[in-house]
Coordinates of C-alpha atoms in Angstrom, one line a residue:
X1 CA -109.1 23.2 8.8
X2 CA -109.9 26.8 7.6
X3 CA -106.3 27.8 8.3
X4 CA -105.0 24.9 6.1
X5 CA -107.2 25.9 3.2
X6 CA -106.2 29.6 3.5
X7 CA -103.5 29.3 0.8
X8 CA -106.1 28.2 -1.7
X9 CA -108.6 31.0 -0.9
X10 CA -109.1 33.7 -3.5
X11 CA -107.1 36.1 -1.4
X12 CA -103.9 34.1 -1.4
X13 CA -104.2 31.9 -4.5
X14 CA -102.0 34.1 -6.6
X15 CA -99.1 33.9 -4.1
X16 CA -99.7 30.1 -3.8
X17 CA -99.5 29.6 -7.5
X18 CA -96.3 31.7 -7.8
X19 CA -94.7 29.9 -4.9
X20 CA -95.6 26.5 -6.3
X21 CA -94.4 27.4 -9.8
X22 CA -91.1 28.7 -8.3
X23 CA -90.6 25.4 -6.4
X24 CA -91.4 23.2 -9.4
X25 CA -89.2 25.1 -11.8
X26 CA -86.4 25.0 -9.3
X27 CA -86.7 21.3 -8.8
X28 CA -86.8 20.7 -12.6
X29 CA -83.7 22.9 -13.1
X30 CA -81.8 21.0 -10.4
X31 CA -83.1 17.5 -11.6
X32 CA -82.2 18.1 -15.2
X33 CA -79.4 20.5 -15.8
X34 CA -80.0 20.5 -19.5
X35 CA -83.3 22.4 -19.2
X36 CA -82.1 24.8 -16.6
X37 CA -81.4 27.5 -19.1
X38 CA -85.0 27.1 -20.5
X39 CA -86.6 27.5 -17.1
X40 CA -84.3 30.2 -15.8
X41 CA -86.3 33.2 -16.9
X42 CA -89.7 31.8 -15.7
X43 CA -88.0 30.8 -12.5
X44 CA -86.7 34.4 -11.9
X45 CA -90.2 35.8 -12.7
X46 CA -92.1 33.5 -10.4
X47 CA -89.4 33.8 -7.8
X48 CA -89.6 37.6 -7.8
X49 CA -93.4 37.5 -7.6
X50 CA -93.1 35.1 -4.6
X51 CA -90.7 37.3 -2.9
X52 CA -93.0 40.3 -3.5
X53 CA -95.9 38.3 -2.1
X54 CA -94.0 37.4 1.1
X55 CA -93.0 41.1 1.4
X56 CA -96.7 42.1 1.1
X57 CA -97.6 39.6 3.9
X58 CA -95.0 41.0 6.2
X59 CA -95.2 44.7 5.6
X60 CA -97.5 46.8 7.8
X61 CA -98.3 49.9 5.8
X62 CA -101.1 48.6 3.5
X63 CA -103.8 46.3 4.8
X64 CA -105.0 45.4 1.3
X65 CA -101.6 44.0 0.4
X66 CA -101.5 41.9 3.6
X67 CA -104.9 40.4 2.7
X68 CA -104.3 40.1 -1.1
X69 CA -100.5 39.7 -1.6
X70 CA -99.4 40.3 -5.2
X71 CA -102.9 40.6 -6.7
X72 CA -103.6 43.9 -4.7
X73 CA -100.8 45.6 -6.7
X74 CA -103.3 45.6 -9.6
X75 CA -105.4 48.0 -7.6
X76 CA -102.5 50.5 -7.2
X77 CA -101.7 50.2 -10.9
X78 CA -105.3 51.0 -11.9
X79 CA -105.4 53.8 -9.4
X80 CA -102.2 55.3 -10.9
X81 CA -103.6 55.3 -14.5
X82 CA -107.2 56.2 -13.5
X83 CA -106.8 59.9 -14.5
X84 CA -105.5 59.0 -17.9
X85 CA -108.1 56.4 -18.5
X86 CA -110.9 58.8 -17.6
X87 CA -109.4 61.6 -19.6
X88 CA -108.8 59.6 -22.8
X89 CA -111.6 57.1 -22.8
X90 CA -114.6 58.2 -20.6
X91 CA -114.8 62.0 -20.5
X92 CA -117.3 63.7 -22.8
X93 CA -116.2 66.9 -24.6
X94 CA -117.8 69.0 -21.8
X95 CA -116.5 67.0 -18.9
X96 CA -113.2 67.2 -17.2
X97 CA -112.0 69.5 -14.4
X98 CA -110.6 72.0 -13.9
X99 CA -110.9 72.5 -17.7
X100 CA -113.1 70.5 -20.0
X101 CA -111.7 68.5 -23.0
X102 CA -113.5 71.0 -25.3
X103 CA -111.8 74.0 -23.7
X104 CA -108.4 72.3 -23.8
X105 CA -108.9 71.3 -27.4
X106 CA -109.8 74.9 -28.5
X107 CA -106.6 76.2 -26.9
X108 CA -104.5 73.5 -28.6
X109 CA -106.1 74.3 -31.9
X110 CA -105.6 78.0 -31.7
X111 CA -102.1 77.6 -30.5
X112 CA -101.3 75.4 -33.5
X113 CA -103.4 77.7 -35.8
X114 CA -105.5 74.7 -37.0
X115 CA -109.3 74.6 -37.5
X116 CA -111.0 75.5 -34.2
X117 CA -114.7 75.3 -35.5
X118 CA -117.2 72.8 -34.2
X119 CA -119.8 71.0 -36.2
X120 CA -123.5 70.1 -35.8
X121 CA -124.5 72.5 -33.0
X122 CA -123.6 73.0 -29.4
X123 CA -123.1 70.1 -27.0
X124 CA -124.1 72.3 -24.1
X125 CA -127.4 71.7 -22.4
X126 CA -128.8 75.2 -22.9
X127 CA -131.7 74.5 -20.5
X128 CA -129.6 73.4 -17.5
X129 CA -129.3 75.7 -14.5
X130 CA -126.2 77.9 -14.7
X131 CA -126.0 78.0 -18.5
X132 CA -124.8 81.5 -19.6
X133 CA -124.9 83.3 -22.9
X134 CA -124.0 86.7 -24.5
X135 CA -126.5 88.7 -26.3
X136 CA -126.0 89.5 -30.0
X137 CA -127.2 92.5 -32.0
X138 CA -129.5 92.7 -35.1
X139 CA -127.1 95.4 -36.1
X140 CA -123.6 93.9 -35.7
X141 CA -120.5 95.9 -36.2
X142 CA -117.6 95.2 -38.6
X143 CA -114.8 93.3 -36.9
X144 CA -112.5 95.7 -35.1
X145 CA -108.8 95.7 -36.3
X146 CA -107.6 97.2 -33.0
X147 CA -105.6 94.8 -30.8
X148 CA -107.5 96.0 -27.7
X149 CA -105.1 97.8 -25.3
X150 CA -105.7 99.8 -22.2
X151 CA -103.5 102.3 -20.4
X152 CA -102.6 101.4 -16.8
X153 CA -101.3 104.2 -14.6
X154 CA -103.0 106.9 -12.5
X155 CA -102.1 110.5 -11.9
X156 CA -99.1 109.5 -9.6
X157 CA -97.7 107.2 -12.3
X158 CA -95.1 108.8 -14.5
X159 CA -94.5 105.8 -16.8
X160 CA -98.0 104.4 -17.7
X161 CA -98.1 101.1 -19.5
X162 CA -100.2 100.3 -22.6
X163 CA -101.3 96.8 -21.9
X164 CA -103.0 94.2 -23.9
X165 CA -106.4 93.1 -22.5
X166 CA -105.1 89.5 -22.4
X167 CA -101.8 88.7 -20.6
X168 CA -100.0 85.8 -19.0
X169 CA -100.9 85.4 -15.3
X170 CA -98.4 84.9 -12.4
X171 CA -96.4 81.7 -12.6
X172 CA -92.9 81.5 -11.0
X173 CA -89.7 80.1 -12.4
X174 CA -89.2 77.1 -10.1
X175 CA -92.8 76.1 -10.6
X176 CA -92.3 76.3 -14.4
X177 CA -89.2 75.0 -16.2
X178 CA -86.7 77.4 -17.7
X179 CA -87.9 76.4 -21.2
X180 CA -91.5 77.2 -20.3
X181 CA -90.5 80.6 -19.0
X182 CA -88.5 81.3 -22.1
X183 CA -91.3 80.3 -24.4
X184 CA -94.0 82.3 -22.5
X185 CA -91.9 85.4 -22.5
X186 CA -90.8 84.9 -26.1
X187 CA -94.5 84.7 -27.1
X188 CA -95.3 87.8 -25.1
X189 CA -92.5 89.7 -26.8
X190 CA -93.7 88.7 -30.2
X191 CA -97.4 89.4 -29.5
X192 CA -96.8 92.6 -27.5
X193 CA -98.5 91.5 -24.3
X194 CA -97.3 91.1 -20.7
X195 CA -95.9 88.2 -18.7
X196 CA -96.3 88.2 -14.9
X197 CA -93.3 86.6 -13.2
X198 CA -95.1 85.2 -10.2
X199 CA -93.6 85.7 -6.8
X200 CA -90.5 83.5 -7.5
X201 CA -88.6 86.5 -8.9
X202 CA -87.4 88.0 -12.2
X203 CA -85.2 85.3 -13.5
X204 CA -82.6 85.3 -16.3
X205 CA -85.1 83.2 -18.3
X206 CA -87.6 86.1 -18.2
X207 CA -84.9 88.6 -19.2
X208 CA -83.5 86.4 -22.0
X209 CA -86.4 86.8 -24.4
X210 CA -87.2 90.5 -23.8
X211 CA -90.9 90.4 -23.4
X212 CA -92.8 92.9 -21.2
X213 CA -92.7 91.9 -17.5
X214 CA -95.1 92.5 -14.6
X215 CA -92.8 91.9 -11.6
X216 CA -94.8 90.3 -8.7
X217 CA -93.5 90.7 -5.2
X218 CA -94.8 88.3 -2.6
X219 CA -94.4 88.0 1.1
X220 CA -91.0 86.3 0.6
X221 CA -89.7 89.4 -1.3
X222 CA -87.8 87.2 -3.6
X223 CA -85.2 89.1 -5.6
X224 CA -85.5 92.1 -3.2
X225 CA -84.9 90.8 0.3
X226 CA -82.3 91.0 3.0
X227 CA -80.8 87.8 4.4
X228 CA -83.4 87.8 7.2
X229 CA -86.3 87.8 4.7
X230 CA -87.3 91.4 5.1
X231 CA -87.8 93.8 2.2
X232 CA -84.7 95.4 0.7
X233 CA -85.7 98.7 -1.0
X234 CA -82.3 99.1 -2.7
X235 CA -82.4 95.7 -4.3
X236 CA -86.0 96.4 -5.4
X237 CA -85.0 99.7 -7.0
X238 CA -82.1 98.0 -8.9
X239 CA -84.3 95.3 -10.4
X240 CA -87.4 97.5 -11.0
X241 CA -85.3 99.9 -13.0
X242 CA -84.9 97.3 -15.7
X243 CA -86.6 98.6 -18.9
X244 CA -88.2 95.2 -19.5
X245 CA -90.2 95.5 -16.3
X246 CA -93.3 97.6 -17.1
X247 CA -95.4 97.2 -13.9
X248 CA -94.7 96.1 -10.2
X249 CA -97.3 94.1 -8.4
X250 CA -97.7 93.3 -4.7
X251 CA -99.1 89.8 -4.1
X252 CA -101.4 89.9 -1.1
X253 CA -102.9 86.5 -1.7
X254 CA -103.6 84.1 -4.6
X255 CA -106.7 82.2 -5.6
X256 CA -105.2 78.7 -5.2
X257 CA -104.3 79.1 -1.6
X258 CA -105.3 82.4 -0.1
X259 CA -103.9 83.1 3.3
X260 CA -101.4 80.2 3.0
X261 CA -97.6 80.6 2.8
X262 CA -95.2 78.2 1.3
X263 CA -91.9 76.5 1.9
X264 CA -89.4 75.3 -0.7
X265 CA -87.3 72.8 1.2
X266 CA -83.6 73.4 1.6
X267 CA -82.8 70.3 -0.5
X268 CA -84.6 71.9 -3.5
X269 CA -82.9 75.3 -3.2
X270 CA -80.5 75.0 -6.0
X271 CA -77.6 77.4 -6.6
X272 CA -79.7 79.0 -9.4
X273 CA -82.8 79.5 -7.3
X274 CA -80.7 80.7 -4.4
X275 CA -79.3 83.5 -6.7
X276 CA -82.6 84.5 -8.3
X277 CA -84.6 84.5 -5.1
X278 CA -81.9 85.9 -2.9
X279 CA -82.1 83.1 -0.4
X280 CA -79.3 81.1 1.3
X281 CA -78.2 77.7 0.1
X282 CA -78.9 75.0 2.6
X283 CA -81.9 76.8 4.2
X284 CA -85.6 76.5 3.6
X285 CA -87.0 79.1 1.3
X286 CA -90.0 80.5 3.2
X287 CA -92.9 82.5 1.8
X288 CA -94.8 83.6 4.9
X289 CA -98.6 83.8 5.0
X290 CA -98.5 87.6 5.8
X291 CA -96.3 90.5 4.8
X292 CA -93.7 91.8 7.2
X293 CA -93.3 95.2 5.4
X294 CA -96.8 96.4 6.6
X295 CA -99.5 95.4 9.0
X296 CA -102.3 97.8 8.4
X297 CA -104.3 99.0 5.3
X298 CA -102.6 102.4 5.6
X299 CA -99.2 100.7 5.8
X300 CA -100.1 98.7 2.7
X301 CA -101.0 101.8 0.7
X302 CA -97.7 103.5 1.8
X303 CA -95.8 100.4 0.7
X304 CA -97.4 100.5 -2.7
X305 CA -96.6 104.2 -3.0
X306 CA -93.0 103.3 -2.1
X307 CA -93.0 100.6 -4.8
X308 CA -94.1 103.1 -7.4
X309 CA -91.4 105.6 -6.3
X310 CA -88.6 103.1 -6.2
X311 CA -89.5 101.8 -9.6
X312 CA -89.2 105.2 -11.1
X313 CA -92.9 105.9 -11.5
X314 CA -94.0 102.7 -13.1
X315 CA -97.6 101.4 -12.4
X316 CA -97.8 99.8 -9.0
X317 CA -100.7 97.7 -7.8
X318 CA -101.6 94.6 -5.9
X319 CA -103.2 91.2 -6.4
X320 CA -105.5 89.4 -4.1
X321 CA -108.3 86.9 -3.8
X322 CA -111.2 88.6 -1.9
X323 CA -111.8 87.1 1.6
X324 CA -113.3 89.1 4.4
X325 CA -115.1 92.0 2.6
X326 CA -114.4 94.5 5.3
X327 CA -110.6 94.0 4.8
X328 CA -110.8 95.1 1.2
X329 CA -113.1 98.0 2.2
X330 CA -110.5 99.0 4.8
X331 CA -107.9 99.1 2.1
X332 CA -110.2 101.4 0.1
X333 CA -110.7 103.7 3.1
X334 CA -106.9 103.7 3.5
X335 CA -106.7 104.9 -0.1
X336 CA -108.9 107.9 0.7
X337 CA -107.1 108.7 4.0
X338 CA -103.6 108.5 2.5
X339 CA -104.3 109.9 -0.9
X340 CA -102.3 107.0 -2.3
X341 CA -104.0 104.9 -4.9
X342 CA -102.8 101.8 -6.6
X343 CA -102.7 102.0 -10.4
X344 CA -104.3 98.6 -10.7
X345 CA -105.8 95.7 -8.7
X346 CA -105.7 92.1 -10.0
X347 CA -108.5 90.1 -8.6
X348 CA -107.7 86.4 -8.4
X349 CA -110.5 83.8 -7.9
X350 CA -110.5 80.7 -5.8
X351 CA -110.9 78.8 -9.1
X352 CA -107.3 79.8 -10.0
X353 CA -104.9 77.0 -9.5
X354 CA -101.4 76.8 -10.9
X355 CA -100.0 76.8 -7.3
X356 CA -100.2 73.5 -5.4
X357 CA -102.4 73.8 -2.3
X358 CA -104.1 71.8 0.4
X359 CA -107.5 70.4 -0.7
X360 CA -109.5 72.5 1.8
X361 CA -107.8 75.7 0.6
X362 CA -108.2 74.9 -3.1
X363 CA -111.9 73.8 -2.8
X364 CA -113.4 76.0 -0.1
X365 CA -111.4 79.1 0.7
X366 CA -111.7 82.5 -1.0
X367 CA -114.2 84.2 -3.2
X368 CA -114.7 83.1 -6.8
X369 CA -113.3 85.4 -9.4
X370 CA -116.5 86.8 -10.8
X371 CA -117.9 87.7 -7.4
X372 CA -114.5 89.1 -6.5
X373 CA -114.2 91.3 -9.6
X374 CA -117.7 92.7 -9.2
X375 CA -117.2 93.4 -5.5
X376 CA -113.9 95.3 -6.2
X377 CA -115.5 97.1 -9.1
X378 CA -118.5 98.2 -7.1
X379 CA -116.4 99.2 -4.1
X380 CA -114.3 101.5 -6.3
X381 CA -117.4 102.9 -7.9
X382 CA -119.0 103.5 -4.6
X383 CA -116.1 105.5 -3.5
X384 CA -115.8 107.6 -6.6
X385 CA -112.3 106.2 -7.5
X386 CA -113.0 103.7 -10.2
X387 CA -111.5 105.9 -12.9
X388 CA -108.2 106.0 -11.0
X389 CA -107.7 102.2 -10.7
X390 CA -107.7 99.6 -13.4
X391 CA -108.9 96.0 -12.5
X392 CA -107.4 92.8 -13.9
X393 CA -109.2 89.5 -13.6
X394 CA -107.4 86.2 -13.1
X395 CA -109.2 82.8 -12.5
X396 CA -109.9 80.1 -15.0
X397 CA -109.9 82.3 -18.1
X398 CA -109.1 80.5 -21.3
X399 CA -111.5 81.7 -24.1
X400 CA -112.8 84.9 -25.5
X401 CA -116.2 84.3 -23.8
X402 CA -114.4 83.9 -20.4
X403 CA -112.8 87.3 -21.0
X404 CA -115.9 89.0 -22.2
X405 CA -117.9 87.7 -19.2
X406 CA -115.3 88.9 -16.7
X407 CA -115.0 92.3 -18.4
X408 CA -118.8 92.8 -18.4
X409 CA -118.9 92.8 -14.6
X410 CA -116.0 95.1 -14.0
X411 CA -112.6 93.8 -15.3
X412 CA -110.5 96.0 -17.6
X413 CA -108.2 93.2 -18.7
X414 CA -107.8 89.5 -18.1
X415 CA -104.9 87.2 -17.2
X416 CA -104.6 83.5 -17.9
X417 CA -102.2 81.0 -16.5
X418 CA -103.4 77.6 -17.4
X419 CA -104.6 78.7 -20.8
X420 CA -101.1 79.6 -21.7
X421 CA -99.8 76.4 -20.1
X422 CA -102.1 74.5 -22.5
X423 CA -100.6 76.6 -25.4
X424 CA -97.2 75.3 -24.2
X425 CA -98.4 71.7 -24.5
X426 CA -99.8 71.0 -20.9
X427 CA -102.1 68.0 -21.1
X428 CA -103.7 68.6 -17.6
X429 CA -102.0 65.5 -16.2
X430 CA -102.4 67.0 -12.7
X431 CA -98.8 66.2 -11.9
X432 CA -97.5 69.8 -11.5
X433 CA -96.5 69.3 -7.8
X434 CA -94.6 66.1 -8.4
X435 CA -91.8 67.4 -10.7
X436 CA -92.9 64.7 -13.2
X437 CA -94.7 66.9 -15.7
X438 CA -94.9 64.8 -18.9
X439 CA -94.6 67.8 -21.2
X440 CA -91.8 69.7 -19.6
X441 CA -93.9 72.7 -18.5
X442 CA -94.0 72.4 -14.7
X443 CA -90.8 70.7 -13.8
X444 CA -87.2 71.4 -12.8
X445 CA -86.0 68.1 -14.2
X446 CA -83.8 69.0 -17.2
X447 CA -84.5 65.7 -18.9
X448 CA -88.2 66.4 -18.9
X449 CA -87.9 70.1 -19.6
X450 CA -85.9 69.4 -22.8
X451 CA -89.2 68.0 -24.4
X452 CA -90.4 71.6 -24.6
X453 CA -88.8 73.1 -27.7
X454 CA -88.7 76.8 -27.1
X455 CA -89.0 78.2 -30.7
X456 CA -92.0 76.0 -31.5
X457 CA -93.7 77.0 -28.3
X458 CA -93.1 80.7 -28.7
X459 CA -95.1 80.4 -31.9
X460 CA -97.9 78.6 -30.1
X461 CA -98.1 81.1 -27.2
X462 CA -98.3 84.0 -29.8
X463 CA -100.9 82.1 -31.9
X464 CA -103.1 81.4 -28.8
X465 CA -103.0 85.0 -27.8
X466 CA -103.7 86.3 -31.3
X467 CA -106.5 83.8 -32.0
X468 CA -108.2 84.4 -28.7
X469 CA -108.2 88.2 -29.2
X470 CA -109.5 87.6 -32.7
X471 CA -112.4 85.5 -31.3
X472 CA -113.1 88.4 -28.8
X473 CA -113.3 90.9 -31.7
X474 CA -115.9 88.6 -33.4
X475 CA -117.9 88.3 -30.2
X476 CA -117.9 92.1 -29.7
X477 CA -118.8 92.7 -33.3
X478 CA -121.7 90.3 -33.1
X479 CA -123.0 92.2 -30.0
X480 CA -122.8 95.5 -31.9
X481 CA -119.8 96.7 -29.7
X482 CA -116.4 98.0 -30.7
X483 CA -114.2 97.6 -27.6
X484 CA -114.3 95.3 -24.5
X485 CA -114.7 98.4 -22.3
X486 CA -118.2 98.7 -23.9
X487 CA -119.3 95.4 -22.2
X488 CA -121.9 95.7 -19.5
X489 CA -123.8 93.2 -17.3
X490 CA -126.9 93.8 -19.6
X491 CA -125.0 92.0 -22.4
X492 CA -125.1 88.6 -20.5
X493 CA -127.8 86.3 -19.1
X494 CA -127.8 83.2 -17.0
X495 CA -130.4 80.4 -16.7
X496 CA -131.3 80.3 -13.0
X497 CA -133.6 77.3 -13.4
X498 CA -135.0 75.3 -16.3
X499 CA -137.7 78.0 -16.8
X500 CA -136.2 81.2 -15.4
X501 CA -133.5 83.5 -16.8
X502 CA -131.8 86.4 -15.2
X503 CA -129.7 89.2 -16.7
X504 CA -126.2 89.7 -15.2
X505 CA -127.5 93.2 -14.4
X506 CA -129.8 91.5 -11.8
X507 CA -127.2 88.9 -10.7
X508 CA -124.4 91.5 -10.3
X509 CA -126.2 94.8 -9.3
X510 CA -124.2 98.0 -9.5
X511 CA -123.6 100.6 -6.8
X512 CA -124.1 104.3 -7.7
X513 CA -121.2 106.6 -8.0
X514 CA -120.2 107.6 -4.4
X515 CA -122.9 105.4 -2.8
X516 CA -120.5 104.1 -0.2
X517 CA -119.5 107.6 0.8
X518 CA -123.2 108.6 1.1
X519 CA -124.2 105.6 3.1
X520 CA -125.4 102.6 1.2
X521 CA -128.2 100.2 2.2
X522 CA -126.9 97.5 -0.2
X523 CA -126.5 94.4 2.0
X524 CA -123.4 93.3 0.2
X525 CA -121.6 96.4 1.5
X526 CA -123.5 98.1 4.3
X527 CA -122.3 96.0 7.3
X528 CA -118.8 95.4 5.9
X529 CA -118.4 99.1 5.3
X530 CA -119.3 99.9 8.9
X531 CA -116.8 97.2 10.1
X532 CA -113.9 98.6 8.0
X533 CA -111.2 101.0 9.3
X534 CA -108.1 102.2 7.4
X535 CA -105.8 101.6 10.4
X536 CA -106.6 97.9 10.9
X537 CA -107.5 94.8 8.9
X538 CA -109.6 93.6 11.8
X539 CA -113.3 94.0 11.8
X540 CA -114.5 96.8 14.1
X541 CA -117.8 95.8 15.7

């Protein structure tokens, strides 16, 4: 009896109704040919739904469809539009990840040069644990007119680069559309700041607009590799000699997926990408987890020295997300042993994220940017080499406060990736890895990329950079400071509970000059320093 009543149960009633309606309409149409044309469209609709329901019953991939034919598709539709529903209807101004609606809005407003002020006081809960603020002065300075630049290049560098303190972080052509690359580089050209290529290579779209370039070399050595994937010094020298390229950067790891390589399947290796990356058509484009050109800290320093030589004396450095602390300290010891020092180090944080990555890597692998920047800064101070090496910070930086905070704990300049993506029109749809970006930023589909109109977006990239630096000048002036390099941990505080506050000077304590060389007792460094050796990345027990 239960089996006979099953078609009328809530699980199957939609299929039963559709099948019954299909049968009735078919009978009516056959019985009276005059009304056949009137029932044809409803017949097709109910017939298609009935066929869908039968398919749902017979398929074996989705249990919910077998139990709820037709009606279960509503679940998948709602699941598909859930991010948009949450973003547009349910998020507060301070909600939303990775970037809140308020942060996205201020980037859009500054990119468009429209009013970016807020009314009626802060919406932050200033008594919640983790709330941070910058201290102001009772004797503020006039707003600085300087555009805040720093010189990158140590004694071995013959072509130092005067860089803005705010630049475009590494994003490859291939991940970004041609129009996105053009607009970013055009904005960099107009604003006098730098554009990092990402490991995908120096493409014609970077060269087309003439903006300053930081050429990033990853483990795939794209644009400077032999057919077998090994590093090609002659190809590197040819490209690095380009006047537009101002610095060369070795990518050791990235925040989104530290320690993880990548594969661009052969089917996606277009003729254009094949030419730019120097990979063969019809073969997977592989970016290995580790470099083949070196295997020890000493070898890494020698490779960076070779990059500087082959580039004609341009600043050479490396980017990494801090993992095992002894590995970075081993790199520092290799600097001392070889006498080869990078001109800069870019510290990426695990909160960085333009690259698609497995969930475990994205959420739980690698040191966050602030701890990473402060660790690198203190390591260089503790070895008496901080004045030789500049530090860049990259990881969820979008506003002047983000910049000031990172620079107070050790950074000399900041890079932003997603901030500049927002300036291009990114709406945080979280579809970068699907090739279905709704704004034409992160796609290789030409019909989608055409939505991004390059001249308009060049203006917005320039405006965002200009307005963010202007906000930084206002913050510094309010604190009684004149340049970001004047920022120190004492200028910031964090609420550690509802009733307790700590200065960044306590949260991020500093090493003394040369303290590592003298023998530190700081628990953050003592054991890791003892485990580090310049001839191996492995911990020495």
